Amino acid sequence: MKNVFFGLGLEYEKGIHARVALGRDGRIIEVHESADDNDLNYRTGHLRQMAIEWDDSVAYGEGAEPGVAIDGRRVVEVHRSDTGPDLYCRVGVWEDDGIVFGDAVKYASGEAPCVAMNRQAVVEVHESRWNSKIWYNLGGFDEDGGAIVWLGNTYLDVGTQPSIAINAQNDVVMVRGNESNSDLHYRIGKLGLDGIAWGPPTRFDSGSRASVALTAEGEVLAVYESTDKKTLLQRFGKIRGKSIDWAAEAVHFDDGVRPCVACSGGMAIQVHESENFNALWASTSRIVDRSRWMQDHLRVLGDLTLPRLTTGASHDAGMYQHGVLMSLGKTQNLDLYQQLGNGIRYFDLRPKWDGSALYVSHGPITGPALAEIVGDVERFMKEGHRELVVLKFSHYAKFTDGVYEQLVELLQDKLGRWLFMHLPQDARLSDIPLGEFLRHSGVVLVVCDDDYPVRIPAAGIWVYRDSNSPTAELGDLRVYDQYSNTTSYDTMSTDQIAKFRAYDGFCVDQRELPCDQFLLSWTLTPPTGVWLISKEANRNLGAEMAVLPRDNDNGCVINQLYVDYEEYSRATDVAMSMNGIP
């Protein structure tokens, strides 16, 4: 099923009470209160891959708690007076040099207004100035299109902090909080000739300050504060009658308060306020089924060979277990089945023999049993996904030939039906287009470093070599993989991008040998505590890749976006954009 994951946002402005809208052509408008005075400001921008390119902030009036909606070139803004409960709206037109707003017109009294619109109607919700009740207004544009004709306040529900969305099919969703507890509720509506026919209120989670967006297909995106009011959650579902069929439980995507979400087409954007300072942050997400992103886009990807394909890659992919001791070596938050479902297609696995069974490890810290990890891959492949999954084994701990043979037996036994077995005559792995790999089914490509796969050849097990290996000529898959070995984000990013710019598709020492892939090691290397230090790298991945040319001067591309805590980096979404998937 489709889903969203916003990951960690980037700061874009100082301010409070931010709201955002996203147009069909990728144009963005955001409104917020100034951090210093009563000014209302807007910022326009547009999407560039998974990044946001913002224009300068523009002051457009005074007030508080602004909200905004967009349809084509037309913009509707609502806000509360900065001196009282009067609510105002204004209509704007997006011109080449910015947005030209009309005068602010009072339309109601209350608090926390929120507005949504489609080509047929404008719908607004707000909280009563007197009590915890929610009212809505339905309206349309006058003949000139420069003003809204409202039909008047209509009581909707009890509750607080409402948010509303409407799509082109006239589906309406309202979400709201509860004054007496932390329950969050939604109501589904349908706009018709007689107004909006609402379904009953339905609880969907605990939290506060929920915001909602709605796709043309009836998919619902909700973001909100968790009950501890310092972390932000996201949830995704689809309208079924008068209820929402949620894809999964809510998941954390960032820290902050007062989030707002918007969507259009296959893209979504969220903005929120810092939990500690008057700073505003934003991030984007594709609305996509990441579990099948390759098979769903073979029209774009089918002719790409491994040297031309970009995927998300998981550093120390098996180190996801929780617990005090486990946290010392933890580099991921999701198990392999979840990472596969999130679109990651390259997995760094470091097997360890403990005397009786195989595990994975990160330095001295032992992770989960390898059988559990292989079982996750088997489960994913059994579901019928036509995806190319690369499992890379290296850094063997306490291994012997006999232990390696047990590893091979486990892989062949559990994954044998999906293992890539045979190459055409005189071909290398790097010569095979993705469409050929996936002609009949999903494929697991197992590559093993060191001498074991050379001395103990086995069906479906291929030889891996780093591009600077003295035996690179033995590699069935040769990869440029040189990490920066630093805890400084600036040092790492500068170093990795410089390495990519210099990469020419040949091995480091044996210059006559082609190197098959470039791995961008977007990781920082503290002795422990990877989560905290990974945040800056993950926040910036999308923005850095958006401005980096697809091909370097040598005609090579980045093949692996290698990250810790992969979901927070949005590596799959970034890779899809880099591959040219619209």
XYZ file of C-alpha atoms in Angstrom:
582
model
C 0.000 0.000 0.000
C 1.100 3.555 -0.580
C 2.421 5.513 2.358
C 4.392 8.625 3.273
C 7.513 9.208 5.314
C 8.647 12.775 5.787
C 11.905 12.118 7.566
C 13.847 14.869 9.286
C 13.131 18.430 8.181
C 15.398 21.348 7.340
C 15.042 24.767 8.947
C 13.811 27.378 6.484
C 12.560 30.387 8.516
C 12.132 31.982 11.916
C 8.508 32.208 13.002
C 5.537 30.439 14.575
C 2.165 28.976 13.550
C 3.222 27.865 10.053
C 0.705 26.501 7.530
C 1.404 25.241 4.034
C -0.347 24.441 0.750
C 0.927 22.571 -2.316
C -0.244 23.209 -5.869
C -0.695 20.740 -8.683
C 2.457 22.010 -10.435
C 4.684 21.675 -7.370
C 4.336 25.293 -6.270
C 4.335 25.839 -2.520
C 2.918 28.619 -0.409
C 3.602 28.805 3.310
C 2.215 31.358 5.796
C 3.338 32.059 9.350
C 3.456 34.617 12.098
C 6.627 36.589 12.562
C 8.692 35.568 15.565
C 9.201 39.228 16.532
C 5.916 41.094 15.945
C 2.357 40.748 14.655
C 3.316 40.525 10.991
C 1.920 37.753 8.829
C 4.382 36.499 6.249
C 4.237 34.187 3.282
C 6.941 32.300 1.453
C 6.556 30.736 -1.946
C 8.707 27.981 -3.313
C 8.740 24.911 -5.488
C 9.791 21.297 -5.288
C 13.117 20.242 -6.752
C 13.269 16.476 -6.495
C 12.847 15.893 -2.738
C 14.111 19.366 -1.801
C 12.285 22.681 -1.425
C 13.638 25.792 -3.082
C 12.228 28.743 -1.134
C 11.780 32.327 -2.258
C 12.199 35.243 0.132
C 9.674 35.845 2.897
C 7.087 38.579 2.233
C 5.026 40.421 4.862
C 1.398 40.745 3.783
C -0.509 41.988 6.855
C -1.038 41.644 10.582
C -2.781 38.915 12.523
C -2.366 35.518 14.140
C -2.926 31.801 13.422
C -2.880 32.022 9.608
C -4.050 29.278 7.280
C -3.748 28.920 3.508
C -5.100 26.950 0.552
C -4.257 26.951 -3.165
C -5.969 25.855 -6.367
C -4.190 26.711 -9.594
C -3.107 30.356 -9.370
C -5.760 31.253 -6.801
C -4.854 31.444 -3.102
C -7.116 31.786 -0.062
C -5.706 32.914 3.274
C -7.474 33.020 6.654
C -6.294 34.329 10.007
C -7.409 35.572 13.394
C -7.063 39.193 14.408
C -4.026 39.798 16.591
C -6.224 41.837 18.966
C -9.316 39.643 19.310
C -11.405 36.723 18.035
C -12.440 38.149 14.642
C -11.590 35.874 11.719
C -10.598 37.275 8.327
C -10.059 35.892 4.856
C -8.408 37.281 1.766
C -8.136 36.025 -1.811
C -4.895 36.221 -3.732
C -3.616 35.516 -7.227
C -0.208 33.991 -7.827
C 1.497 36.278 -10.342
C 4.966 35.910 -11.838
C 6.478 38.268 -9.257
C 4.607 36.942 -6.216
C 1.129 36.750 -4.750
C -1.197 39.727 -5.044
C -3.673 39.625 -2.143
C -6.956 41.457 -1.915
C -8.258 43.114 1.233
C -8.876 41.116 4.384
C -12.602 40.597 5.001
C -14.155 39.510 8.297
C -16.241 36.347 7.957
C -16.637 34.913 11.499
C -15.369 34.975 15.070
C -13.355 32.235 16.691
C -9.905 30.730 16.979
C -7.551 28.439 15.064
C -9.004 28.823 11.547
C -8.100 26.352 8.802
C -9.088 26.530 5.137
C -9.174 24.167 2.156
C -10.413 24.557 -1.401
C -10.995 22.877 -4.729
C -12.320 24.269 -8.001
C -15.893 24.204 -6.743
C -15.804 25.403 -3.160
C -13.920 26.831 -0.213
C -14.411 25.179 3.177
C -13.179 26.583 6.489
C -13.244 25.271 10.060
C -12.480 27.032 13.317
C -12.836 26.657 17.035
C -15.486 28.627 18.908
C -14.303 31.664 20.867
C -16.522 30.596 23.783
C -16.102 26.838 24.195
C -14.680 23.658 22.706
C -16.964 23.479 19.707
C -16.060 23.444 16.035
C -17.862 25.369 13.321
C -17.425 25.294 9.578
C -18.109 27.666 6.718
C -18.782 26.691 3.124
C -18.388 29.212 0.361
C -17.694 29.920 -3.283
C -16.208 32.721 -5.341
C -18.184 35.645 -6.669
C -18.472 36.280 -10.403
C -15.199 38.192 -10.494
C -13.380 35.511 -8.535
C -11.914 38.049 -6.177
C -14.071 37.466 -3.110
C -15.655 34.547 -1.274
C -19.394 34.344 -0.747
C -19.806 32.432 2.513
C -23.015 30.526 3.333
C -22.597 31.167 7.062
C -21.353 29.401 10.195
C -22.599 25.832 10.724
C -21.967 23.814 13.879
C -19.965 20.673 13.177
C -18.612 18.967 16.282
C -17.231 19.281 19.760
C -13.464 19.535 19.940
C -10.407 21.730 19.533
C -7.705 22.585 17.003
C -9.524 21.534 13.815
C -7.981 20.947 10.405
C -9.766 20.301 7.116
C -9.014 19.063 3.604
C -11.037 18.678 0.402
C -10.136 17.023 -2.911
C -11.331 17.328 -6.504
C -13.896 14.561 -5.949
C -15.500 16.652 -3.175
C -14.393 14.277 -0.435
C -13.846 16.191 2.812
C -11.910 15.178 5.928
C -11.872 17.066 9.215
C -9.623 16.124 12.126
C -9.729 17.631 15.603
C -8.555 17.253 19.160
C -10.434 16.937 22.416
C -10.398 19.369 25.312
C -10.781 16.762 28.064
C -8.239 14.179 26.880
C -5.691 13.445 24.173
C -8.055 11.665 21.772
C -7.907 12.640 18.111
C -10.994 12.185 15.921
C -11.827 12.493 12.248
C -15.024 12.979 10.309
C -15.534 12.151 6.634
C -17.782 14.354 4.548
C -19.048 14.576 0.983
C -19.791 17.907 -0.650
C -23.044 17.919 -2.616
C -25.701 20.321 -3.804
C -27.104 20.621 -0.288
C -23.753 21.171 1.424
C -21.527 18.665 3.171
C -22.974 15.367 4.382
C -20.846 14.338 7.363
C -20.189 10.907 8.766
C -19.841 10.285 12.510
C -16.750 11.273 14.529
C -14.238 8.423 14.823
C -11.252 8.229 17.130
C -7.990 7.422 15.328
C -5.173 8.067 17.821
C -3.909 10.034 20.809
C -2.119 13.336 20.391
C -2.820 16.977 19.643
C -2.742 19.681 16.952
C -3.497 17.329 14.082
C -3.334 18.475 10.469
C -4.828 16.625 7.497
C -4.369 16.479 3.724
C -6.252 14.546 1.064
C -5.244 13.224 -2.362
C -7.500 13.047 -5.403
C -7.719 9.268 -4.853
C -9.083 9.684 -1.335
C -5.837 8.954 0.488
C -5.538 10.684 3.857
C -2.344 12.099 5.363
C -2.363 13.130 9.008
C 0.444 14.656 11.060
C 0.210 15.569 14.727
C 2.027 15.975 17.994
C 2.451 12.893 20.132
C 1.138 12.895 23.674
C 4.502 14.047 25.005
C 4.100 17.150 22.768
C 7.691 17.148 21.582
C 7.681 14.531 18.831
C 5.730 14.450 15.599
C 3.804 11.518 14.178
C 2.513 10.723 10.699
C -0.258 8.402 9.584
C -1.598 7.408 6.173
C -4.871 5.821 5.113
C -7.624 5.753 2.519
C -11.283 6.759 2.719
C -13.680 3.814 2.724
C -17.206 5.167 2.903
C -17.435 7.223 6.079
C -14.284 5.806 7.649
C -10.535 5.665 7.002
C -8.667 2.425 6.352
C -5.287 3.192 7.931
C -2.186 1.601 6.400
C -0.450 1.141 9.755
C -0.020 2.646 13.174
C 1.370 6.166 13.436
C 5.151 6.515 13.256
C 7.570 9.195 14.424
C 9.221 11.337 11.744
C 10.734 14.341 13.583
C 10.683 16.417 16.735
C 8.654 19.625 16.963
C 5.198 21.148 17.497
C 2.257 22.480 15.460
C 2.758 20.438 12.265
C 0.864 21.097 9.041
C 0.618 18.830 5.995
C -0.367 19.366 2.373
C -0.286 17.188 -0.736
C -0.863 17.251 -4.467
C -0.375 14.536 -7.040
C 2.197 12.084 -5.751
C 3.964 14.511 -3.414
C 3.420 15.768 0.124
C 5.007 18.450 2.282
C 4.964 19.120 6.008
C 6.042 22.166 8.001
C 6.335 22.485 11.750
C 7.678 24.636 14.521
C 10.696 23.791 16.643
C 9.898 22.353 20.036
C 12.421 24.703 21.628
C 12.814 27.837 19.499
C 10.819 30.033 17.118
C 12.186 28.226 14.090
C 10.272 26.573 11.248
C 11.200 23.310 9.555
C 9.983 21.496 6.441
C 10.384 18.208 4.600
C 8.757 16.349 1.727
C 7.652 12.824 0.955
C 6.517 10.865 -2.040
C 3.110 9.251 -1.820
C 4.112 5.864 -3.122
C 4.246 2.133 -2.429
C 7.959 1.822 -1.685
C 7.753 -1.959 -1.385
C 7.354 -2.172 -5.172
C 9.006 0.976 -6.472
C 11.165 -0.883 -8.972
C 8.446 -3.035 -10.518
C 6.016 -0.127 -10.674
C 8.518 1.982 -12.600
C 10.195 -0.525 -14.919
C 9.178 1.676 -17.836
C 11.710 4.197 -16.510
C 14.151 1.807 -14.830
C 14.073 -1.303 -17.018
C 17.033 -0.412 -19.234
C 19.265 0.745 -16.380
C 22.249 -1.454 -15.548
C 23.826 -1.536 -12.097
C 26.279 1.286 -12.957
C 23.314 3.540 -13.882
C 20.821 2.586 -11.147
C 20.496 4.492 -7.854
C 19.021 2.872 -4.737
C 18.879 3.458 -1.013
C 21.438 1.452 0.954
C 21.432 0.453 4.615
C 24.670 0.718 6.593
C 25.030 -2.108 9.131
C 21.532 -3.088 8.094
C 21.054 -5.727 10.771
C 21.826 -3.538 13.773
C 18.254 -2.534 14.593
C 17.557 -4.181 17.938
C 16.492 -2.107 20.933
C 17.888 -2.204 24.446
C 20.634 -0.513 26.437
C 23.455 -2.732 25.196
C 22.080 -2.956 21.657
C 21.900 0.834 21.409
C 25.709 0.989 21.594
C 25.924 -0.571 18.133
C 22.533 0.413 16.747
C 22.528 1.957 13.269
C 18.976 1.276 12.052
C 15.487 1.533 13.501
C 13.644 -0.935 11.248
C 14.176 -4.652 10.774
C 15.002 -5.904 7.286
C 11.420 -6.680 6.350
C 10.458 -3.119 7.227
C 13.487 -1.697 5.437
C 12.566 -3.689 2.335
C 9.014 -2.393 2.590
C 10.460 1.106 2.801
C 12.287 0.584 -0.496
C 15.877 -0.057 0.597
C 17.559 -2.409 -1.878
C 21.202 -2.714 -0.753
C 22.053 -4.192 2.648
C 25.390 -4.197 4.444
C 25.479 -7.353 6.608
C 28.382 -8.357 8.847
C 28.041 -11.975 9.999
C 29.455 -13.303 13.237
C 29.792 -16.858 14.567
C 29.235 -17.141 18.313
C 30.207 -20.796 18.555
C 26.740 -22.200 17.924
C 24.845 -19.871 15.558
C 25.226 -17.051 13.056
C 24.446 -13.481 14.024
C 25.276 -10.053 12.648
C 27.455 -7.595 14.487
C 28.789 -4.057 14.547
C 32.222 -4.084 16.072
C 31.967 -5.826 19.444
C 28.154 -5.532 19.626
C 26.200 -8.607 18.538
C 22.890 -8.060 16.788
C 20.046 -10.388 15.790
C 20.398 -13.916 14.476
C 21.200 -14.069 10.790
C 18.358 -16.562 10.372
C 15.950 -13.810 11.466
C 17.361 -11.419 8.879
C 17.289 -13.967 6.068
C 13.775 -14.886 7.142
C 12.733 -11.259 6.695
C 14.102 -11.273 3.151
C 12.337 -14.565 2.435
C 9.052 -13.176 3.759
C 9.335 -10.110 1.541
C 10.176 -12.084 -1.583
C 7.362 -14.583 -0.952
C 4.918 -11.702 -1.227
C 5.743 -11.545 -4.934
C 7.683 -8.291 -5.125
C 9.588 -7.950 -8.422
C 12.474 -6.074 -6.847
C 16.246 -6.458 -7.044
C 17.649 -6.912 -3.531
C 21.409 -6.887 -2.943
C 22.792 -8.562 0.181
C 26.450 -7.748 0.753
C 28.360 -9.842 3.331
C 31.700 -8.706 4.764
C 33.595 -8.183 8.030
C 33.249 -11.862 9.014
C 33.822 -12.404 12.735
C 35.154 -15.704 14.125
C 34.631 -17.420 10.764
C 36.098 -20.623 9.383
C 35.486 -22.396 6.094
C 32.903 -24.549 7.821
C 31.047 -21.536 9.231
C 31.053 -19.903 5.789
C 29.537 -23.058 4.333
C 26.751 -22.815 6.935
C 26.123 -19.238 5.798
C 25.873 -20.360 2.173
C 23.551 -23.222 3.121
C 21.244 -20.837 4.990
C 21.075 -18.452 2.032
C 20.501 -21.186 -0.536
C 17.908 -22.946 1.605
C 15.806 -19.860 2.391
C 16.403 -17.707 -0.669
C 17.374 -20.202 -3.356
C 14.342 -19.670 -5.589
C 15.184 -15.950 -5.896
C 18.996 -16.106 -6.025
C 20.515 -14.803 -9.242
C 22.338 -17.832 -10.592
C 23.636 -17.441 -14.135
C 25.191 -14.787 -16.338
C 25.076 -14.765 -20.126
C 28.366 -15.770 -21.737
C 31.089 -13.117 -21.443
C 28.802 -10.835 -19.403
C 29.305 -9.336 -15.966
C 26.657 -8.438 -13.383
C 27.088 -4.810 -14.389
C 25.955 -5.604 -17.946
C 22.490 -6.854 -17.003
C 19.628 -4.328 -17.282
C 17.239 -4.182 -14.347
C 14.378 -5.337 -16.562
C 16.332 -8.495 -17.386
C 17.098 -9.176 -13.712
C 13.380 -8.901 -12.974
C 12.008 -10.543 -16.125
C 10.304 -13.385 -14.287
C 10.336 -12.528 -10.581
C 12.097 -10.651 -7.851
C 15.809 -11.386 -7.479
C 18.196 -11.547 -4.534
C 21.774 -10.817 -5.528
C 24.137 -12.125 -2.826
C 27.698 -10.803 -2.949
C 30.392 -11.855 -0.483
C 33.700 -10.170 0.238
C 36.974 -11.811 1.302
C 38.468 -15.089 0.024
C 35.610 -17.403 1.060
C 33.524 -17.079 -2.128
C 36.667 -17.515 -4.244
C 37.913 -20.633 -2.482
C 34.436 -22.060 -1.840
C 32.350 -21.191 -4.913
C 28.612 -21.765 -4.568
C 25.599 -21.328 -6.814
C 23.977 -17.923 -6.390
C 26.886 -16.491 -4.368
C 28.954 -13.863 -6.180
C 32.319 -12.321 -5.347
C 32.348 -8.738 -4.019
C 35.362 -6.463 -4.084
C 35.979 -2.875 -3.035
C 37.465 -0.811 -5.839
C 40.737 -0.376 -3.933
C 41.145 -4.096 -3.195
C 44.463 -5.647 -4.343
C 42.355 -8.505 -5.769
C 39.712 -6.341 -7.417
C 40.008 -8.400 -10.596
C 38.244 -11.274 -8.785
C 35.130 -9.250 -8.110
C 31.875 -10.045 -9.864
C 30.660 -6.764 -8.355
C 33.203 -4.012 -7.741
C 32.133 -1.007 -5.691
C 33.820 2.273 -4.790
C 33.103 2.439 -1.036
C 35.274 4.818 0.967
C 33.751 6.330 4.074
C 34.926 9.659 5.486
C 35.683 8.499 9.046
C 34.499 11.676 10.754
C 31.781 12.938 13.067
C 31.616 16.286 11.235
C 28.755 16.576 8.760
C 30.465 19.352 6.805
C 33.653 17.311 6.505
C 31.782 14.176 5.462
C 29.531 15.815 2.887
C 32.381 17.760 1.307
C 34.540 14.640 1.172
C 31.875 12.337 -0.270
C 30.755 14.780 -2.948
C 34.388 15.429 -3.918
C 34.951 11.686 -4.222
C 31.916 11.364 -6.457
C 33.026 14.240 -8.668
C 36.397 12.537 -9.130
C 35.014 9.018 -9.640
C 35.617 7.809 -13.200
C 34.213 4.295 -13.177
C 37.529 2.502 -12.766
C 39.169 0.808 -9.811
C 41.457 2.841 -7.592
C 44.712 0.926 -8.089
C 44.057 -1.401 -11.005
C 43.103 1.353 -13.399
C 42.337 -0.982 -16.281
C 39.505 -2.617 -14.318
C 36.019 -1.077 -14.521
C 34.374 -0.319 -11.185
C 30.677 -1.135 -11.271
C 29.132 1.158 -8.687
C 29.781 4.246 -6.580
C 28.570 4.108 -2.973
C 27.963 7.509 -1.390
C 28.800 6.826 2.254
C 26.473 9.420 3.807
C 27.368 8.269 7.306
C 29.132 9.709 10.340
C 31.252 7.524 12.584
C 31.037 8.171 16.330
C 32.230 5.415 18.670
C 28.581 5.013 19.747
C 25.339 7.008 19.749
C 24.818 6.880 15.977
C 21.204 8.128 16.099
C 21.970 11.611 17.399
C 24.857 12.246 15.059
C 23.091 10.769 12.016
C 20.364 13.408 12.114
C 22.222 16.188 10.333
C 23.337 13.901 7.524
C 19.837 12.525 7.055
C 18.208 15.966 7.133
C 20.425 17.177 4.308
C 20.532 14.207 1.934
C 17.582 15.261 -0.228
C 18.731 18.867 -0.551
C 22.313 17.918 -1.415
C 21.274 15.376 -4.050
C 18.799 17.804 -5.636
C 21.551 20.262 -6.566
C 24.156 17.652 -7.521
C 24.222 16.811 -11.247
C 22.960 13.315 -12.025
C 26.153 12.541 -13.993
C 29.564 13.767 -12.940
C 32.082 15.004 -15.509
C 33.109 11.397 -16.155
C 29.574 10.271 -16.988
C 29.137 8.319 -13.733
C 26.235 8.407 -11.301
C 25.789 7.725 -7.605
C 24.521 4.168 -7.197
C 24.068 3.649 -3.459
C 22.794 6.229 -0.967
C 24.334 4.576 2.080
C 22.780 5.792 5.336
C 22.080 5.078 8.987
C 18.477 5.134 10.257
C 17.458 4.950 6.639
C 13.814 6.052 6.871
C 14.758 9.430 8.345
C 16.931 10.188 5.297
C 14.155 9.404 2.771
C 16.841 7.555 0.786
C 14.305 5.639 -1.313
C 12.406 8.783 -2.321
C 15.662 10.564 -3.124
C 16.861 7.603 -5.202
C 13.592 7.525 -7.144
C 14.047 11.177 -8.061
C 17.672 10.634 -9.052
C 16.572 7.799 -11.359
C 14.229 10.185 -13.153
C 10.979 8.777 -11.755
C 8.444 11.630 -11.832
